[in-house]
mmCIF file of C-alpha atoms in Angstrom:
data_model
loop_
_atom_site.group_PDB
_atom_site.id
_atom_site.type_symbol
_atom_site.label_atom_id
_atom_site.label_comp_id
_atom_site.label_asym_id
_atom_site.label_seq_id
_atom_site.Cartn_x
_atom_site.Cartn_y
_atom_site.Cartn_z
ATOM 1 C CA UNK A 1 81.654 160.781 55.509
ATOM 2 C CA UNK A 2 84.891 159.865 53.787
ATOM 3 C CA UNK A 3 84.526 159.032 50.334
ATOM 4 C CA UNK A 4 86.313 155.561 49.914
ATOM 5 C CA UNK A 5 88.540 155.488 46.636
ATOM 6 C CA UNK A 6 90.990 152.572 45.682
ATOM 7 C CA UNK A 7 92.607 154.399 42.774
ATOM 8 C CA UNK A 8 96.492 154.164 40.817
ATOM 9 C CA UNK A 9 98.711 156.594 42.310
ATOM 10 C CA UNK A 10 98.934 160.194 40.502
ATOM 11 C CA UNK A 11 100.400 159.467 36.929
ATOM 12 C CA UNK A 12 103.101 161.331 38.166
ATOM 13 C CA UNK A 13 103.934 158.461 41.131
ATOM 14 C CA UNK A 14 102.756 155.126 39.072
ATOM 15 C CA UNK A 15 105.993 153.259 38.916
ATOM 16 C CA UNK A 16 108.022 155.436 40.790
ATOM 17 C CA UNK A 17 109.666 154.665 44.204
ATOM 18 C CA UNK A 18 108.193 155.106 47.255
ATOM 19 C CA UNK A 19 109.229 157.914 49.430
ATOM 20 C CA UNK A 20 111.453 156.934 52.039
ATOM 21 C CA UNK A 21 110.070 155.903 55.328
ATOM 22 C CA UNK A 22 111.996 155.282 58.395
ATOM 23 C CA UNK A 23 110.417 155.121 62.081
ATOM 24 C CA UNK A 24 110.169 153.730 65.662
ATOM 25 C CA UNK A 25 108.143 150.860 66.855
ATOM 26 C CA UNK A 26 106.587 150.856 70.085
ATOM 27 C CA UNK A 27 109.892 149.114 71.721
ATOM 28 C CA UNK A 28 111.973 151.793 70.220
ATOM 29 C CA UNK A 29 113.147 149.620 67.309
ATOM 30 C CA UNK A 30 113.865 151.667 64.157
ATOM 31 C CA UNK A 31 112.229 150.192 60.840
ATOM 32 C CA UNK A 32 113.113 151.363 57.133
ATOM 33 C CA UNK A 33 110.608 150.607 54.549
ATOM 34 C CA UNK A 34 113.547 150.062 51.805
ATOM 35 C CA UNK A 35 114.261 147.193 54.188
ATOM 36 C CA UNK A 36 111.137 145.311 52.881
ATOM 37 C CA UNK A 37 112.024 145.191 49.465
ATOM 38 C CA UNK A 38 110.899 142.019 47.782
ATOM 39 C CA UNK A 39 107.907 141.908 49.590
ATOM 40 C CA UNK A 40 104.418 143.592 48.448
ATOM 41 C CA UNK A 41 103.400 146.144 51.140
ATOM 42 C CA UNK A 42 100.281 147.585 52.423
ATOM 43 C CA UNK A 43 101.170 150.767 54.426
ATOM 44 C CA UNK A 44 98.551 152.334 56.196
ATOM 45 C CA UNK A 45 98.186 155.676 58.041
ATOM 46 C CA UNK A 46 96.063 155.764 61.144
ATOM 47 C CA UNK A 47 95.186 157.694 64.135
ATOM 48 C CA UNK A 48 93.027 156.798 67.069
ATOM 49 C CA UNK A 49 90.444 158.806 66.634
ATOM 50 C CA UNK A 50 89.746 157.529 63.078
ATOM 51 C CA UNK A 51 86.052 155.404 62.911
ATOM 52 C CA UNK A 52 86.984 153.487 59.810
ATOM 53 C CA UNK A 53 90.430 152.568 61.429
ATOM 54 C CA UNK A 54 88.310 150.416 64.215
ATOM 55 C CA UNK A 55 86.998 148.403 60.949
ATOM 56 C CA UNK A 56 90.402 148.281 59.075
ATOM 57 C CA UNK A 57 92.231 146.869 61.900
ATOM 58 C CA UNK A 58 90.711 143.428 62.042
ATOM 59 C CA UNK A 59 90.899 143.259 58.644
ATOM 60 C CA UNK A 60 94.414 143.739 58.140
ATOM 61 C CA UNK A 61 95.342 141.243 60.813
ATOM 62 C CA UNK A 62 93.209 138.800 58.679
ATOM 63 C CA UNK A 63 95.441 140.220 55.626
ATOM 64 C CA UNK A 64 98.897 139.918 57.419
ATOM 65 C CA UNK A 65 97.476 136.526 58.167
ATOM 66 C CA UNK A 66 96.407 135.262 55.134
ATOM 67 C CA UNK A 67 99.570 136.598 52.970
ATOM 68 C CA UNK A 68 102.343 136.940 54.946
ATOM 69 C CA UNK A 69 103.583 133.556 53.710
ATOM 70 C CA UNK A 70 103.080 135.150 50.349
ATOM 71 C CA UNK A 71 105.595 138.073 51.057
ATOM 72 C CA UNK A 72 102.932 140.670 52.372
ATOM 73 C CA UNK A 73 103.984 142.940 54.793
ATOM 74 C CA UNK A 74 101.408 145.043 56.375
ATOM 75 C CA UNK A 75 102.770 148.185 58.313
ATOM 76 C CA UNK A 76 100.605 150.960 59.763
ATOM 77 C CA UNK A 77 101.944 154.440 60.916
ATOM 78 C CA UNK A 78 100.336 156.076 63.664
ATOM 79 C CA UNK A 79 99.731 159.930 63.582
ATOM 80 C CA UNK A 80 98.631 160.588 67.182
ATOM 81 C CA UNK A 81 100.363 163.109 68.868
ATOM 82 C CA UNK A 82 99.553 161.312 72.148
ATOM 83 C CA UNK A 83 101.290 157.743 72.352
ATOM 84 C CA UNK A 84 98.788 157.014 75.211
ATOM 85 C CA UNK A 85 95.911 157.219 72.601
ATOM 86 C CA UNK A 86 97.324 154.725 70.292
ATOM 87 C CA UNK A 87 97.945 152.322 73.120
ATOM 88 C CA UNK A 88 93.852 152.705 74.264
ATOM 89 C CA UNK A 89 92.961 152.111 70.738
ATOM 90 C CA UNK A 90 95.690 149.196 70.132
ATOM 91 C CA UNK A 91 94.106 147.537 73.259
ATOM 92 C CA UNK A 92 90.842 147.113 71.890
ATOM 93 C CA UNK A 93 92.049 146.377 68.246
ATOM 94 C CA UNK A 94 95.463 144.872 68.653
ATOM 95 C CA UNK A 95 97.747 144.726 65.665
ATOM 96 C CA UNK A 96 99.526 141.385 64.507
ATOM 97 C CA UNK A 97 101.382 143.548 62.197
ATOM 98 C CA UNK A 98 104.113 145.944 62.353
ATOM 99 C CA UNK A 99 103.014 149.497 63.721
ATOM 100 C CA UNK A 100 105.256 152.642 63.683
ATOM 101 C CA UNK A 101 105.123 155.820 65.307
ATOM 102 C CA UNK A 102 105.014 159.557 63.755
ATOM 103 C CA UNK A 103 103.519 162.224 66.153
ATOM 104 C CA UNK A 104 105.064 164.935 64.165
ATOM 105 C CA UNK A 105 103.330 164.191 61.051
ATOM 106 C CA UNK A 106 106.233 164.298 59.043
ATOM 107 C CA UNK A 107 105.806 160.962 56.721
ATOM 108 C CA UNK A 108 101.966 161.669 56.196
ATOM 109 C CA UNK A 109 103.197 165.400 54.721
ATOM 110 C CA UNK A 110 106.071 163.229 52.848
ATOM 111 C CA UNK A 111 103.485 160.595 51.451
ATOM 112 C CA UNK A 112 100.902 163.123 50.726
ATOM 113 C CA UNK A 113 98.156 161.864 53.075
ATOM 114 C CA UNK A 114 94.764 163.980 53.239
ATOM 115 C CA UNK A 115 92.473 161.790 55.336
ATOM 116 C CA UNK A 116 92.397 158.709 57.802
ATOM 117 C CA UNK A 117 92.781 156.164 57.213
ATOM 118 C CA UNK A 118 95.330 156.389 53.923
ATOM 119 C CA UNK A 119 96.694 153.372 52.826
ATOM 120 C CA UNK A 120 99.376 152.682 49.748
ATOM 121 C CA UNK A 121 100.245 149.660 48.329
ATOM 122 C CA UNK A 122 103.890 148.754 47.080
ATOM 123 C CA UNK A 123 105.166 146.421 44.871
ATOM 124 C CA UNK A 124 108.221 144.275 45.477
ATOM 125 C CA UNK A 125 110.791 146.824 43.791
ATOM 126 C CA UNK A 126 109.213 149.450 46.205
ATOM 127 C CA UNK A 127 107.090 151.411 43.807
ATOM 128 C CA UNK A 128 103.438 152.815 44.817
ATOM 129 C CA UNK A 129 101.009 150.819 42.693
ATOM 130 C CA UNK A 130 97.774 152.459 44.118
ATOM 131 C CA UNK A 131 96.426 154.357 47.158
ATOM 132 C CA UNK A 132 93.152 153.924 49.235
ATOM 133 C CA UNK A 133 91.449 156.691 51.240
ATOM 134 C CA UNK A 134 89.121 155.485 53.888
ATOM 135 C CA UNK A 135 88.074 152.235 54.451
ATOM 136 C CA UNK A 136 84.641 149.739 54.159
ATOM 137 C CA UNK A 137 84.165 146.350 54.917
ATOM 138 C CA UNK A 138 82.154 145.594 51.717
ATOM 139 C CA UNK A 139 85.689 146.827 49.808
ATOM 140 C CA UNK A 140 87.833 144.242 51.302
ATOM 141 C CA UNK A 141 87.461 141.866 48.325
ATOM 142 C CA UNK A 142 88.360 144.574 45.896
ATOM 143 C CA UNK A 143 91.399 145.202 47.774
ATOM 144 C CA UNK A 144 92.519 141.568 48.601
ATOM 145 C CA UNK A 145 92.128 141.001 44.700
ATOM 146 C CA UNK A 146 94.226 144.017 44.106
ATOM 147 C CA UNK A 147 97.194 142.560 46.744
ATOM 148 C CA UNK A 148 96.635 138.793 45.531
ATOM 149 C CA UNK A 149 97.494 140.311 41.991
ATOM 150 C CA UNK A 150 100.816 141.874 43.418
ATOM 151 C CA UNK A 151 101.470 138.907 45.217
ATOM 152 C CA UNK A 152 101.454 136.776 42.199
ATOM 153 C CA UNK A 153 104.170 139.383 40.384
ATOM 154 C CA UNK A 154 107.795 138.445 40.981
#
């Protein structure tokens, strides 16, 4: 079982700009994380075979719905090597937020992803503030509080 942890980013990463992220969505449009400066970003790396991802997607939908007007952008990066696996997952667990694709896994390496799901909370200036490994619904209130606190910061 995955250990759930929402921890500050490594000391070397705290307050530094998040790594570049430029990926395509399912319609072939390119998205660039740098284009979200000025928003708080919840960036989630996931795969169709990830059990906790089945629980995190409904929560991320709610998160996007509650906080989009406050400046939150939820972005999920799929790491499946087969697009059909992601499509099957999304048919069962639809996303109301941006879903990007990286079958080669280069972004996961750049971000230091070690487990699924792995999420990063990025401030309005584009700096990583914390990372989260795994997902449990019982941790949702703590995550919400941390996101709400960042949304209060200009």
